[in-house]
Amino acid sequence: MADKRVAIIGAGSSGAGWGNGKATAVLFAREGAKVLCVDRVAQAAEETAALIRKEGGIAETAVADVSDPDAGGQVADRAKSLWGGLDVLDYNVGISQQGGVLETTDADWDRVFDINLTGALRMTRAVLPLMRAQGSGSLIYVSSLAAVYSAPYSYVSYEVSKMALVRFARSVAHENASYQIRSNVILPGVIDTPHVTAFVDSKTDPEELAARRAAMVPMGRQGSAWDVAKAALFLGSDDSAYITGESLKVDGGLTA
Ligand SMILES: NC(=O)c1ccc[n+]([C@@H]2O[C@H](COP(=O)([O-])OP(=O)(O)OC[C@H]3O[C@@H](n4cnc5c(N)ncnc54)[C@H](O)[C@@H]3O)[C@@H](O)[C@H]2O)c1
């Protein structure tokens, strides 16, 4: 990844510990990439960038909310002014809303789709001209196993938006292969991140929850943000130069 220019969208973590975006940003930097840490929360982006710089890596930050129609343009402009282009975009932002069909309001549905899917369109539309001009690029979308696997609880807006993101990644791959731009999607399974802790209510015992989540997985453990980061590193690097339109499950055998 030496000297590759990477933007991680959702590069912070919603709580203490390692979220998928934070681990991915740090791992790319460890491999020599220059990383633009983009987040809605300035402090979250700064925290990840500070970790990278502390290890001697190169990191910049940008504050952008993917629900803002101008967010994509902000990121593309920043990458262009910093480095003259962008080699990898990792769209890691995703929110979830509990509830099945009967509980899901139009407003819930629209909010989840806006962040999980439309945000990806905004970012992609903005960075593609840079990648097309340079004739290279790798787009990585963090979906979820929820796209293809039904959990014991319902969160239909999340499941459907994450499935749509899988199809979006394939459409982007198809449209852009002739420009040598690749587009792939990661489907993390049961991953131990702060996002999950924030998702459960205050009555849930965290240890009991962790044990229950681990027991769901044939490997007997939850994945970590580093498992997701390593998949992103592969898809962002030239090691996956001939792989596009692919969905990579990181699930410890949950769907095996
Ligand atoms: N943890 C799991 O078990 C699991 C499983 C499957 C998929 N995923 C997916 O992994 C991805 C990231 O997980 P994570 O643990 O890093 O998440 P996280 O909740 O820690 O969020 C990462 C960052 O995204 C930022 N963010 C949130 N909304 C934003 C917005 N509108 N604009 C810009 N930034 C925003 C947050 O501030 C945070 O710093 C999500 O897409 C999630 O759906 C997680």
Tab-separated table of N, CA and C in Angstrom, residues 48-187:
chain	number	residue	atom	x	y	z
A	48	THR	N	-8.510	8.760	15.488
A	48	THR	CA	-7.909	7.755	14.594
A	48	THR	C	-6.637	8.307	13.937
A	49	ALA	N	-6.712	9.557	13.485
A	49	ALA	CA	-5.535	10.166	12.841
A	49	ALA	C	-4.373	10.252	13.827
A	50	ALA	N	-4.688	10.570	15.078
A	50	ALA	CA	-3.628	10.679	16.097
A	50	ALA	C	-2.967	9.314	16.327
A	51	LEU	N	-3.763	8.259	16.341
A	51	LEU	CA	-3.196	6.904	16.511
A	51	LEU	C	-2.225	6.590	15.373
A	52	ILE	N	-2.617	6.964	14.159
A	52	ILE	CA	-1.777	6.704	12.978
A	52	ILE	C	-0.473	7.495	13.068
A	53	ARG	N	-0.604	8.778	13.399
A	53	ARG	CA	0.603	9.634	13.458
A	53	ARG	C	1.544	9.163	14.556
A	54	LYS	N	0.963	8.696	15.662
A	54	LYS	CA	1.780	8.214	16.784
A	54	LYS	C	2.657	7.033	16.349
A	55	GLU	N	2.138	6.262	15.407
A	55	GLU	CA	2.909	5.112	14.892
A	55	GLU	C	3.824	5.512	13.737
A	56	GLY	N	3.850	6.811	13.402
A	56	GLY	CA	4.725	7.283	12.324
A	56	GLY	C	4.061	7.289	10.960
A	57	GLY	N	2.751	7.063	10.926
A	57	GLY	CA	2.050	7.037	9.641
A	57	GLY	C	1.555	8.418	9.224
A	58	ILE	N	0.962	8.468	8.036
A	58	ILE	CA	0.464	9.739	7.489
A	58	ILE	C	-1.058	9.729	7.508
A	59	ALA	N	-1.619	10.714	8.225
A	59	ALA	CA	-3.079	10.796	8.309
A	59	ALA	C	-3.530	12.242	8.242
A	60	GLU	N	-4.667	12.457	7.565
A	60	GLU	CA	-5.339	13.747	7.523
A	60	GLU	C	-6.775	13.506	7.970
A	61	THR	N	-7.476	14.579	8.307
A	61	THR	CA	-8.868	14.398	8.710
A	61	THR	C	-9.795	15.292	7.887
A	62	ALA	N	-11.035	14.873	7.787
A	62	ALA	CA	-12.083	15.707	7.198
A	62	ALA	C	-13.367	15.414	7.949
A	63	VAL	N	-14.098	16.479	8.237
A	63	VAL	CA	-15.386	16.303	8.917
A	63	VAL	C	-16.480	16.387	7.855
A	64	ALA	N	-17.225	15.301	7.714
A	64	ALA	CA	-18.324	15.282	6.751
A	64	ALA	C	-19.373	14.296	7.219
A	65	ASP	N	-20.623	14.670	7.026
A	65	ASP	CA	-21.743	13.781	7.350
A	65	ASP	C	-22.268	13.247	6.023
A	66	VAL	N	-22.314	11.933	5.871
A	66	VAL	CA	-22.686	11.358	4.568
A	66	VAL	C	-24.128	11.677	4.169
A	67	SER	N	-24.926	12.172	5.129
A	67	SER	CA	-26.299	12.551	4.774
A	67	SER	C	-26.340	13.941	4.121
A	68	ASP	N	-25.221	14.630	4.134
A	68	ASP	CA	-25.121	15.954	3.508
A	68	ASP	C	-24.860	15.776	2.006
A	69	PRO	N	-25.712	16.346	1.151
A	69	PRO	CA	-25.505	16.183	-0.297
A	69	PRO	C	-24.118	16.629	-0.766
A	70	ASP	N	-23.462	17.522	0.006
A	70	ASP	CA	-22.137	18.007	-0.393
A	70	ASP	C	-20.984	17.158	0.154
A	71	ALA	N	-21.318	16.115	0.944
A	71	ALA	CA	-20.256	15.350	1.633
A	71	ALA	C	-19.267	14.738	0.641
A	72	GLY	N	-19.787	14.170	-0.436
A	72	GLY	CA	-18.906	13.531	-1.414
A	72	GLY	C	-17.934	14.528	-2.021
A	73	GLY	N	-18.477	15.692	-2.389
A	73	GLY	CA	-17.643	16.730	-2.989
A	73	GLY	C	-16.554	17.191	-2.039
A	74	GLN	N	-16.912	17.302	-0.752
A	74	GLN	CA	-15.907	17.717	0.252
A	74	GLN	C	-14.742	16.733	0.291
A	75	VAL	N	-15.073	15.437	0.291
A	75	VAL	CA	-14.035	14.407	0.390
A	75	VAL	C	-13.180	14.383	-0.876
A	76	ALA	N	-13.841	14.436	-2.028
A	76	ALA	CA	-13.092	14.396	-3.293
A	76	ALA	C	-12.180	15.617	-3.422
A	77	ASP	N	-12.706	16.798	-3.063
A	77	ASP	CA	-11.892	18.020	-3.154
A	77	ASP	C	-10.686	17.940	-2.227
A	78	ARG	N	-10.925	17.404	-1.029
A	78	ARG	CA	-9.830	17.328	-0.047
A	78	ARG	C	-8.736	16.375	-0.550
A	79	ALA	N	-9.164	15.216	-1.072
A	79	ALA	CA	-8.180	14.236	-1.569
A	79	ALA	C	-7.404	14.834	-2.735
A	80	LYS	N	-8.127	15.564	-3.578
A	80	LYS	CA	-7.457	16.157	-4.746
A	80	LYS	C	-6.446	17.221	-4.308
A	81	SER	N	-6.871	18.079	-3.357
A	81	SER	CA	-5.940	19.143	-2.952
A	81	SER	C	-4.765	18.601	-2.144
A	82	LEU	N	-5.004	17.544	-1.361
A	82	LEU	CA	-3.906	16.968	-0.565
A	82	LEU	C	-2.923	16.196	-1.431
A	83	TRP	N	-3.500	15.314	-2.274
A	83	TRP	CA	-2.664	14.298	-2.921
A	83	TRP	C	-2.845	14.195	-4.441
A	84	GLY	N	-3.740	15.022	-4.980
A	84	GLY	CA	-3.948	14.997	-6.425
A	84	GLY	C	-4.815	13.851	-6.924
A	85	GLY	N	-5.387	13.065	-6.035
A	85	GLY	CA	-6.256	11.956	-6.454
A	85	GLY	C	-6.551	11.031	-5.297
A	86	LEU	N	-7.163	9.905	-5.614
A	86	LEU	CA	-7.541	8.951	-4.569
A	86	LEU	C	-7.458	7.535	-5.135
A	87	ASP	N	-6.802	6.648	-4.412
A	87	ASP	CA	-6.664	5.260	-4.885
A	87	ASP	C	-7.710	4.323	-4.289
A	88	VAL	N	-8.083	4.586	-3.019
A	88	VAL	CA	-9.028	3.678	-2.350
A	88	VAL	C	-10.071	4.490	-1.584
A	89	LEU	N	-11.333	4.116	-1.764
A	89	LEU	CA	-12.402	4.659	-0.920
A	89	LEU	C	-13.017	3.494	-0.159
A	90	ASP	N	-13.072	3.599	1.158
A	90	ASP	CA	-13.708	2.568	1.990
A	90	ASP	C	-14.938	3.203	2.633
A	91	TYR	N	-16.118	2.805	2.142
A	91	TYR	CA	-17.368	3.362	2.692
A	91	TYR	C	-17.826	2.472	3.839
A	92	ASN	N	-17.509	2.925	5.062
A	92	ASN	CA	-17.724	2.094	6.246
A	92	ASN	C	-18.920	2.530	7.081
A	93	VAL	N	-19.510	3.685	6.752
A	93	VAL	CA	-20.601	4.186	7.604
A	93	VAL	C	-21.841	3.300	7.469
A	94	GLY	N	-22.445	3.015	8.588
A	94	GLY	CA	-23.697	2.256	8.559
A	94	GLY	C	-24.416	2.436	9.883
A	95	ILE	N	-25.730	2.618	9.807
A	95	ILE	CA	-26.496	2.716	11.055
A	95	ILE	C	-27.570	1.639	11.044
A	96	SER	N	-28.016	1.263	12.243
A	96	SER	CA	-29.080	0.255	12.297
A	96	SER	C	-30.224	0.743	13.158
A	97	GLN	N	-31.376	0.236	12.837
A	97	GLN	CA	-32.611	0.608	13.540
A	97	GLN	C	-33.381	-0.679	13.761
A	98	GLN	N	-33.607	-1.011	15.016
A	98	GLN	CA	-34.337	-2.255	15.278
A	98	GLN	C	-35.788	-2.124	14.818
A	99	GLY	N	-36.362	-3.244	14.430
A	99	GLY	CA	-37.775	-3.250	14.076
A	99	GLY	C	-38.049	-4.017	12.804
A	100	GLY	N	-39.131	-4.806	12.837
A	100	GLY	CA	-39.580	-5.519	11.650
A	100	GLY	C	-40.474	-4.619	10.811
A	101	VAL	N	-41.136	-5.213	9.835
A	101	VAL	CA	-41.956	-4.440	8.900
A	101	VAL	C	-43.039	-3.640	9.631
A	102	LEU	N	-43.657	-4.247	10.619
A	102	LEU	CA	-44.764	-3.559	11.292
A	102	LEU	C	-44.310	-2.393	12.159
A	103	GLU	N	-43.073	-2.474	12.637
A	103	GLU	CA	-42.577	-1.402	13.531
A	103	GLU	C	-41.855	-0.291	12.777
A	104	THR	N	-41.512	-0.510	11.530
A	104	THR	CA	-40.638	0.444	10.825
A	104	THR	C	-41.454	1.555	10.175
A	105	THR	N	-41.173	2.781	10.591
A	105	THR	CA	-41.874	3.935	10.009
A	105	THR	C	-41.177	4.366	8.712
A	106	ASP	N	-41.853	5.164	7.937
A	106	ASP	CA	-41.237	5.711	6.714
A	106	ASP	C	-39.978	6.503	7.076
A	107	ALA	N	-40.075	7.230	8.188
A	107	ALA	CA	-38.934	8.076	8.579
A	107	ALA	C	-37.727	7.219	8.950
A	108	ASP	N	-37.970	6.117	9.692
A	108	ASP	CA	-36.873	5.199	10.049
A	108	ASP	C	-36.222	4.656	8.772
A	109	TRP	N	-37.067	4.168	7.898
A	109	TRP	CA	-36.611	3.541	6.651
A	109	TRP	C	-35.752	4.512	5.842
A	110	ASP	N	-36.280	5.750	5.698
A	110	ASP	CA	-35.576	6.751	4.892
A	110	ASP	C	-34.223	7.112	5.520
A	111	ARG	N	-34.198	7.234	6.839
A	111	ARG	CA	-32.954	7.620	7.527
A	111	ARG	C	-31.892	6.534	7.346
A	112	VAL	N	-32.294	5.276	7.521
A	112	VAL	CA	-31.328	4.173	7.399
A	112	VAL	C	-30.837	4.066	5.951
A	113	PHE	N	-31.751	4.177	5.001
A	113	PHE	CA	-31.339	4.110	3.593
A	113	PHE	C	-30.451	5.294	3.207
A	114	ASP	N	-30.768	6.472	3.764
A	114	ASP	CA	-29.975	7.658	3.420
A	114	ASP	C	-28.516	7.467	3.828
A	115	ILE	N	-28.296	6.934	5.031
A	115	ILE	CA	-26.920	6.767	5.530
A	115	ILE	C	-26.248	5.537	4.899
A	116	ASN	N	-26.967	4.411	4.883
A	116	ASN	CA	-26.327	3.154	4.471
A	116	ASN	C	-26.156	3.034	2.960
A	117	LEU	N	-27.033	3.678	2.205
A	117	LEU	CA	-27.013	3.488	0.751
A	117	LEU	C	-26.789	4.790	-0.030
A	118	THR	N	-27.628	5.799	0.241
A	118	THR	CA	-27.505	7.030	-0.545
A	118	THR	C	-26.165	7.713	-0.274
A	119	GLY	N	-25.683	7.594	0.957
A	119	GLY	CA	-24.359	8.146	1.284
A	119	GLY	C	-23.277	7.517	0.423
A	120	ALA	N	-23.422	6.213	0.185
A	120	ALA	CA	-22.443	5.505	-0.662
A	120	ALA	C	-22.512	6.028	-2.094
A	121	LEU	N	-23.726	6.292	-2.572
A	121	LEU	CA	-23.884	6.876	-3.918
A	121	LEU	C	-23.212	8.254	-3.977
A	122	ARG	N	-23.464	9.074	-2.935
A	122	ARG	CA	-22.887	10.435	-2.929
A	122	ARG	C	-21.361	10.384	-2.988
A	123	MET	N	-20.780	9.523	-2.147
A	123	MET	CA	-19.318	9.432	-2.103
A	123	MET	C	-18.765	8.916	-3.432
A	124	THR	N	-19.398	7.875	-3.944
A	124	THR	CA	-18.913	7.228	-5.157
A	124	THR	C	-18.980	8.193	-6.342
A	125	ARG	N	-20.116	8.884	-6.453
A	125	ARG	CA	-20.295	9.833	-7.561
A	125	ARG	C	-19.216	10.911	-7.538
A	126	ALA	N	-18.815	11.293	-6.329
A	126	ALA	CA	-17.828	12.376	-6.211
A	126	ALA	C	-16.402	11.909	-6.504
A	127	VAL	N	-16.058	10.681	-6.106
A	127	VAL	CA	-14.651	10.263	-6.282
A	127	VAL	C	-14.405	9.574	-7.627
A	128	LEU	N	-15.446	9.096	-8.276
A	128	LEU	CA	-15.226	8.388	-9.550
A	128	LEU	C	-14.495	9.232	-10.607
A	129	PRO	N	-14.840	10.516	-10.742
A	129	PRO	CA	-14.103	11.298	-11.758
A	129	PRO	C	-12.594	11.308	-11.508
A	130	LEU	N	-12.182	11.371	-10.230
A	130	LEU	CA	-10.743	11.330	-9.915
A	130	LEU	C	-10.156	9.995	-10.352
A	131	MET	N	-10.861	8.916	-10.000
A	131	MET	CA	-10.352	7.575	-10.305
A	131	MET	C	-10.361	7.310	-11.806
A	132	ARG	N	-11.405	7.766	-12.483
A	132	ARG	CA	-11.456	7.567	-13.948
A	132	ARG	C	-10.317	8.317	-14.636
A	133	ALA	N	-10.058	9.541	-14.147
A	133	ALA	CA	-8.985	10.342	-14.764
A	133	ALA	C	-7.634	9.651	-14.600
A	134	GLN	N	-7.434	8.987	-13.467
A	134	GLN	CA	-6.128	8.337	-13.262
A	134	GLN	C	-6.114	6.900	-13.793
A	135	GLY	N	-7.311	6.366	-14.137
A	135	GLY	CA	-7.384	5.002	-14.695
A	135	GLY	C	-7.089	3.916	-13.683
A	136	SER	N	-7.468	4.150	-12.434
A	136	SER	CA	-7.283	3.135	-11.387
A	136	SER	C	-8.097	3.526	-10.164
A	137	GLY	N	-8.330	2.549	-9.309
A	137	GLY	CA	-9.031	2.831	-8.051
A	137	GLY	C	-9.690	1.587	-7.501
A	138	SER	N	-9.876	1.602	-6.191
A	138	SER	CA	-10.579	0.492	-5.539
A	138	SER	C	-11.627	1.071	-4.598
A	139	LEU	N	-12.867	0.656	-4.798
A	139	LEU	CA	-13.968	1.091	-3.946
A	139	LEU	C	-14.388	-0.095	-3.089
A	140	ILE	N	-14.474	0.156	-1.799
A	140	ILE	CA	-14.833	-0.915	-0.861
A	140	ILE	C	-16.055	-0.442	-0.072
A	141	TYR	N	-17.075	-1.269	-0.031
A	141	TYR	CA	-18.287	-0.919	0.709
A	141	TYR	C	-18.466	-1.914	1.850
A	142	VAL	N	-18.651	-1.375	3.050
A	142	VAL	CA	-18.881	-2.262	4.194
A	142	VAL	C	-20.388	-2.462	4.342
A	143	SER	N	-20.831	-3.634	3.914
A	143	SER	CA	-22.238	-3.997	4.047
A	143	SER	C	-22.385	-4.752	5.366
A	144	SER	N	-23.123	-5.835	5.360
A	144	SER	CA	-23.303	-6.649	6.572
A	144	SER	C	-23.820	-8.015	6.151
A	145	LEU	N	-23.498	-8.999	6.979
A	145	LEU	CA	-24.051	-10.335	6.737
A	145	LEU	C	-25.584	-10.291	6.804
A	146	ALA	N	-26.089	-9.257	7.504
A	146	ALA	CA	-27.543	-9.094	7.604
A	146	ALA	C	-28.199	-8.981	6.236
A	147	ALA	N	-27.391	-8.677	5.200
A	147	ALA	CA	-27.928	-8.622	3.836
A	147	ALA	C	-28.425	-9.997	3.384
A	148	VAL	N	-27.779	-11.052	3.896
A	148	VAL	CA	-28.074	-12.408	3.383
A	148	VAL	C	-28.428	-13.402	4.486
A	149	TYR	N	-28.385	-12.958	5.731
A	149	TYR	CA	-28.579	-13.877	6.860
A	149	TYR	C	-29.576	-13.247	7.831
A	150	SER	N	-30.573	-14.024	8.252
A	150	SER	CA	-31.583	-13.472	9.158
A	150	SER	C	-31.212	-13.743	10.610
A	151	ALA	N	-30.979	-12.681	11.348
A	151	ALA	CA	-30.638	-12.772	12.773
A	151	ALA	C	-31.902	-13.138	13.568
A	152	PRO	N	-31.735	-13.510	14.853
A	152	PRO	CA	-32.912	-13.859	15.664
A	152	PRO	C	-33.823	-12.656	15.952
A	153	TYR	N	-33.383	-11.440	15.596
A	153	TYR	CA	-34.209	-10.258	15.805
A	153	TYR	C	-34.372	-9.552	14.454
A	154	SER	N	-35.345	-8.652	14.378
A	154	SER	CA	-35.612	-7.984	13.101
A	154	SER	C	-35.037	-6.580	13.076
A	155	TYR	N	-34.411	-6.234	11.984
A	155	TYR	CA	-34.063	-4.826	11.689
A	155	TYR	C	-34.105	-4.691	10.172
A	156	VAL	N	-35.344	-4.685	9.685
A	156	VAL	CA	-35.581	-4.833	8.249
A	156	VAL	C	-34.964	-3.701	7.426
A	157	SER	N	-34.988	-2.491	7.934
A	157	SER	CA	-34.428	-1.383	7.142
A	157	SER	C	-32.922	-1.581	6.955
A	158	TYR	N	-32.266	-2.074	7.992
A	158	TYR	CA	-30.824	-2.345	7.919
A	158	TYR	C	-30.560	-3.471	6.919
A	159	GLU	N	-31.305	-4.580	7.076
A	159	GLU	CA	-31.089	-5.746	6.210
A	159	GLU	C	-31.248	-5.380	4.728
A	160	VAL	N	-32.305	-4.657	4.424
A	160	VAL	CA	-32.603	-4.361	3.016
A	160	VAL	C	-31.622	-3.322	2.454
A	161	SER	N	-31.284	-2.332	3.282
A	161	SER	CA	-30.323	-1.316	2.792
A	161	SER	C	-28.955	-1.940	2.549
A	162	LYS	N	-28.571	-2.895	3.401
A	162	LYS	CA	-27.253	-3.527	3.241
A	162	LYS	C	-27.239	-4.472	2.036
A	163	MET	N	-28.395	-5.080	1.725
A	163	MET	CA	-28.485	-5.906	0.508
A	163	MET	C	-28.399	-5.010	-0.724
A	164	ALA	N	-29.068	-3.865	-0.657
A	164	ALA	CA	-29.006	-2.928	-1.788
A	164	ALA	C	-27.565	-2.449	-2.007
A	165	LEU	N	-26.818	-2.312	-0.922
A	165	LEU	CA	-25.418	-1.881	-1.046
A	165	LEU	C	-24.579	-2.942	-1.780
A	166	VAL	N	-24.912	-4.209	-1.577
A	166	VAL	CA	-24.221	-5.296	-2.296
A	166	VAL	C	-24.449	-5.128	-3.799
A	167	ARG	N	-25.692	-4.884	-4.166
A	167	ARG	CA	-26.020	-4.724	-5.590
A	167	ARG	C	-25.374	-3.438	-6.143
A	168	PHE	N	-25.358	-2.399	-5.299
A	168	PHE	CA	-24.743	-1.140	-5.724
A	168	PHE	C	-23.266	-1.365	-6.062
A	169	ALA	N	-22.577	-2.089	-5.199
A	169	ALA	CA	-21.139	-2.347	-5.426
A	169	ALA	C	-20.933	-3.078	-6.748
A	170	ARG	N	-21.844	-3.999	-7.066
A	170	ARG	CA	-21.718	-4.734	-8.328
A	170	ARG	C	-21.997	-3.811	-9.516
A	171	SER	N	-22.986	-2.940	-9.372
A	171	SER	CA	-23.286	-2.004	-10.472
A	171	SER	C	-22.082	-1.094	-10.727
A	172	VAL	N	-21.469	-0.634	-9.646
A	172	VAL	CA	-20.291	0.234	-9.780
A	172	VAL	C	-19.156	-0.542	-10.453
A	173	ALA	N	-19.009	-1.811	-10.066
A	173	ALA	CA	-17.954	-2.648	-10.661
A	173	ALA	C	-18.172	-2.778	-12.161
A	174	HIS	N	-19.407	-3.072	-12.531
A	174	HIS	CA	-19.726	-3.293	-13.946
A	174	HIS	C	-19.474	-2.028	-14.772
A	175	GLU	N	-19.927	-0.893	-14.231
A	175	GLU	CA	-19.800	0.373	-14.977
A	175	GLU	C	-18.364	0.845	-15.129
A	176	ASN	N	-17.496	0.426	-14.204
A	176	ASN	CA	-16.174	1.052	-14.137
A	176	ASN	C	-14.994	0.127	-14.392
A	177	ALA	N	-15.283	-1.130	-14.746
A	177	ALA	CA	-14.182	-2.081	-14.958
A	177	ALA	C	-13.263	-1.615	-16.090
A	178	SER	N	-13.834	-1.013	-17.116
A	178	SER	CA	-12.995	-0.610	-18.259
A	178	SER	C	-12.039	0.528	-17.902
A	179	TYR	N	-12.307	1.200	-16.783
A	179	TYR	CA	-11.385	2.243	-16.294
A	179	TYR	C	-10.360	1.662	-15.312
A	180	GLN	N	-10.367	0.342	-15.145
A	180	GLN	CA	-9.491	-0.336	-14.180
A	180	GLN	C	-9.834	0.070	-12.747
A	181	ILE	N	-11.112	0.401	-12.536
A	181	ILE	CA	-11.583	0.725	-11.181
A	181	ILE	C	-12.351	-0.482	-10.672
A	182	ARG	N	-11.995	-0.930	-9.485
A	182	ARG	CA	-12.645	-2.115	-8.903
A	182	ARG	C	-13.615	-1.693	-7.797
A	183	SER	N	-14.610	-2.527	-7.576
A	183	SER	CA	-15.617	-2.230	-6.556
A	183	SER	C	-16.044	-3.542	-5.910
A	184	ASN	N	-15.848	-3.630	-4.624
A	184	ASN	CA	-16.175	-4.869	-3.902
A	184	ASN	C	-16.864	-4.534	-2.588
A	185	VAL	N	-17.487	-5.543	-2.031
A	185	VAL	CA	-18.251	-5.315	-0.805
A	185	VAL	C	-17.870	-6.356	0.245
A	186	ILE	N	-17.805	-5.893	1.499
A	186	ILE	CA	-17.495	-6.789	2.618
A	186	ILE	C	-18.765	-6.995	3.432
A	187	LEU	N	-19.003	-8.248	3.803
A	187	LEU	CA	-20.163	-8.568	4.632
A	187	LEU	C	-19.673	-9.084	5.989
